[in-house]
């Protein structure tokens, strides 16, 4: 879902909260999370990131990470394990201290051999002045596992999760974990979103399996083509040998 830029951020967060709460009350739904990224999908929105007390060595590239948001139930709904520290809480709102959760890849890059929880990171780079994101320090309260967002065979990228309520761009999607058929839930989800905002478009309603199949689809097609060409070559070779005999 997405809202117009004229809508105050607090109002946007409240609407998302209503969507989440109403969906969570639907029979068969176990968890509903809010986040800027859906499972197995990369955002492509990367920024340079800094770690307090750690200077970038001469000739070393400044670390980068994807900017993401998540609410307290996002990681459990998406099946992302918390490896250290804690998840976000409802108290991590705009009035609270700035906190983040980072993934394992970024933790190992910024704090090799150290516990990242309790340390501070921040965004950096000239681009910040053009996009309205501050470079203030944010305390790491948790470390989560890596995810295959760039493809099942792609290496994981660093990621920084900001509480959805503290996000600079409070837009995203709903991650629903359920023990009932997904087809009926898609209709219910659309109805709930439109009851809160009738003009809101609801796009890309997919199960995790469908997202995974979409990711491996091109590879399956390539494998099929290569296999078909190999079979054709075998047939041609057999015909040629038969003709010689």
XYZ file of C-alpha atoms in Angstrom:
245
model
C 0.000 0.000 0.000
C 1.053 3.607 -0.482
C -0.425 6.955 0.473
C -0.147 10.476 -0.941
C 2.781 12.628 0.097
C 0.351 15.207 1.500
C -0.800 12.831 4.248
C 1.038 13.330 7.583
C 3.324 10.456 8.562
C 1.476 9.863 11.844
C -1.821 9.493 9.972
C -0.251 7.018 7.557
C 1.105 4.911 10.418
C -2.314 4.941 12.098
C -3.971 3.670 8.918
C -1.468 0.863 8.584
C -2.004 -0.013 12.248
C -5.753 -0.269 11.623
C -5.159 -2.537 8.629
C -2.868 -4.752 10.691
C -5.218 -4.920 13.677
C -8.301 -5.705 11.588
C -6.476 -8.395 9.623
C -5.103 -9.915 12.829
C -8.682 -10.412 14.044
C -9.642 -12.513 10.997
C -10.036 -16.235 11.879
C -7.124 -18.306 10.643
C -4.603 -15.470 10.628
C -1.806 -16.021 13.127
C 0.409 -12.954 12.631
C 0.364 -9.749 10.600
C 3.510 -7.706 10.131
C 4.193 -4.368 8.472
C 7.342 -3.651 6.531
C 8.771 -1.831 3.556
C 10.071 -5.111 2.119
C 8.206 -8.294 1.436
C 9.994 -11.638 1.979
C 12.429 -12.618 -0.790
C 12.266 -9.162 -2.373
C 15.097 -6.615 -2.364
C 14.235 -2.936 -2.011
C 17.146 -1.684 -4.108
C 17.271 1.387 -1.853
C 20.834 1.335 -0.544
C 22.624 4.028 1.439
C 26.087 4.361 2.902
C 26.206 3.420 6.570
C 28.651 4.293 9.353
C 29.472 2.651 12.683
C 30.330 4.680 15.763
C 33.996 4.308 16.686
C 34.912 2.583 13.440
C 36.669 4.641 10.794
C 36.765 3.492 7.192
C 40.335 2.488 6.329
C 42.155 4.243 3.523
C 41.183 2.706 0.219
C 38.268 0.826 1.771
C 34.809 1.389 0.323
C 32.217 2.862 2.647
C 29.806 0.091 3.717
C 26.315 0.221 2.250
C 23.041 -1.297 3.390
C 19.430 -1.440 2.288
C 17.060 0.921 4.081
C 14.074 -1.041 5.381
C 11.287 -0.650 7.917
C 9.535 -3.218 10.093
C 6.970 -3.311 12.879
C 7.086 -5.487 16.035
C 5.506 -8.562 14.355
C 7.269 -8.301 10.983
C 10.166 -10.674 11.635
C 8.017 -13.446 13.107
C 5.429 -13.074 10.342
C 8.142 -13.229 7.676
C 9.959 -16.110 9.393
C 13.184 -14.135 9.926
C 15.010 -15.320 13.070
C 16.288 -12.882 15.684
C 19.893 -13.923 16.376
C 20.597 -11.434 19.133
C 18.950 -8.634 21.078
C 15.230 -8.038 20.588
C 12.544 -7.292 18.064
C 10.924 -3.879 17.846
C 8.171 -3.003 20.321
C 5.173 -0.689 20.207
C 7.246 1.724 22.322
C 9.670 2.270 19.431
C 7.678 5.195 18.069
C 8.555 8.710 16.938
C 8.754 9.951 20.528
C 11.290 7.298 21.532
C 15.036 7.068 20.992
C 16.072 6.096 17.469
C 16.754 2.368 17.224
C 17.478 -0.102 14.429
C 17.843 -3.808 13.803
C 20.569 -4.942 11.412
C 21.026 -8.224 9.605
C 23.868 -10.663 10.161
C 25.768 -9.617 7.030
C 25.958 -5.986 8.111
C 26.765 -6.892 11.729
C 29.764 -8.917 10.563
C 30.869 -6.114 8.252
C 30.622 -3.271 10.777
C 31.483 -5.115 13.997
C 33.606 -8.184 13.111
C 34.047 -10.450 16.111
C 31.938 -8.163 18.326
C 28.375 -8.096 19.618
C 26.550 -5.469 17.565
C 23.689 -5.072 20.058
C 24.024 -1.819 21.991
C 26.348 -0.205 19.462
C 25.337 2.673 17.229
C 25.097 3.089 13.477
C 23.921 5.878 11.219
C 23.398 6.748 7.595
C 26.046 8.807 5.852
C 26.908 10.221 2.430
C 26.112 13.307 0.395
C 22.829 11.849 -0.832
C 21.207 12.340 2.586
C 20.788 16.086 2.073
C 18.667 15.421 -1.014
C 16.354 12.724 0.381
C 15.603 14.108 3.846
C 17.148 11.333 5.955
C 19.269 12.397 8.933
C 22.704 11.066 9.815
C 21.929 10.838 13.547
C 23.153 7.838 15.506
C 20.706 4.981 16.036
C 21.196 2.237 18.617
C 21.267 -1.369 17.416
C 18.739 -3.324 19.517
C 18.773 -6.553 17.548
C 20.467 -8.654 14.866
C 18.397 -10.824 12.508
C 19.252 -13.564 10.065
C 20.046 -12.958 6.410
C 17.402 -13.413 3.745
C 17.620 -14.366 0.065
C 16.117 -11.144 -1.224
C 18.318 -10.779 -4.299
C 17.593 -14.301 -5.516
C 18.106 -17.776 -4.107
C 21.674 -17.943 -5.451
C 22.665 -14.333 -4.714
C 24.802 -13.402 -1.692
C 22.901 -11.562 1.068
C 23.266 -7.781 1.263
C 23.504 -5.683 4.411
C 20.218 -4.325 5.731
C 19.171 -1.808 8.373
C 15.603 -2.061 9.684
C 14.045 1.043 11.218
C 10.835 0.775 13.293
C 7.903 1.327 10.953
C 6.625 4.121 13.207
C 10.030 5.878 13.080
C 10.517 5.458 9.351
C 11.240 8.418 7.112
C 8.996 6.898 4.426
C 6.145 5.065 6.220
C 4.914 2.999 3.292
C 5.117 -0.707 2.648
C 3.135 -3.907 2.730
C 1.498 -6.442 4.987
C 3.070 -9.829 5.701
C 0.383 -12.313 6.763
C 1.104 -15.691 8.362
C -1.895 -18.008 8.323
C -2.940 -21.635 8.569
C -5.777 -21.299 6.058
C -5.862 -21.082 2.254
C -4.239 -17.921 0.918
C -6.787 -17.355 -1.866
C -9.572 -16.368 0.489
C -7.263 -14.212 2.601
C -6.293 -12.118 -0.421
C -9.933 -11.124 -0.915
C -10.307 -10.354 2.790
C -7.113 -8.283 2.849
C -8.215 -6.204 -0.123
C -11.599 -5.555 1.468
C -10.059 -4.429 4.764
C -7.571 -2.083 3.086
C -10.280 -0.509 0.950
C -12.609 -0.108 3.931
C -9.924 2.058 5.557
C -8.927 3.886 2.355
C -11.292 3.264 -0.611
C -8.859 4.848 -3.091
C -5.923 2.702 -2.035
C -4.696 0.268 -4.729
C -3.740 -3.210 -3.516
C -1.079 -4.792 -5.711
C 1.159 -7.863 -5.812
C -0.798 -10.044 -3.398
C 1.349 -13.197 -3.468
C 2.296 -16.105 -1.264
C 5.951 -16.639 -0.368
C 5.928 -19.761 -2.552
C 4.745 -17.685 -5.518
C 7.469 -15.086 -4.892
C 10.060 -17.882 -4.713
C 8.793 -19.469 -7.923
C 8.923 -16.071 -9.620
C 12.551 -15.738 -8.523
C 13.638 -19.130 -9.868
C 11.420 -18.983 -12.974
C 14.094 -17.560 -15.330
C 16.610 -20.157 -14.119
C 14.123 -22.965 -14.718
C 13.491 -21.639 -18.243
C 17.228 -21.485 -18.959
C 17.680 -25.027 -17.672
C 14.788 -26.223 -19.864
C 16.239 -24.530 -22.957
C 19.721 -25.913 -22.324
C 18.258 -29.383 -21.759
C 16.196 -29.141 -24.937
C 19.210 -28.062 -27.001
C 21.283 -30.886 -25.512
C 18.557 -33.402 -26.452
C 18.365 -31.937 -29.963
C 22.153 -32.233 -30.329
C 21.969 -35.860 -29.178
C 19.237 -36.619 -31.736
C 21.229 -34.972 -34.548
C 24.351 -36.889 -33.555
C 22.409 -40.166 -33.460
C 20.967 -39.503 -36.918
C 24.413 -38.711 -38.255
C 25.923 -41.880 -36.818
C 23.018 -43.896 -38.155
C 23.510 -42.428 -41.631
C 27.207 -43.291 -41.602
C 26.490 -46.853 -40.517
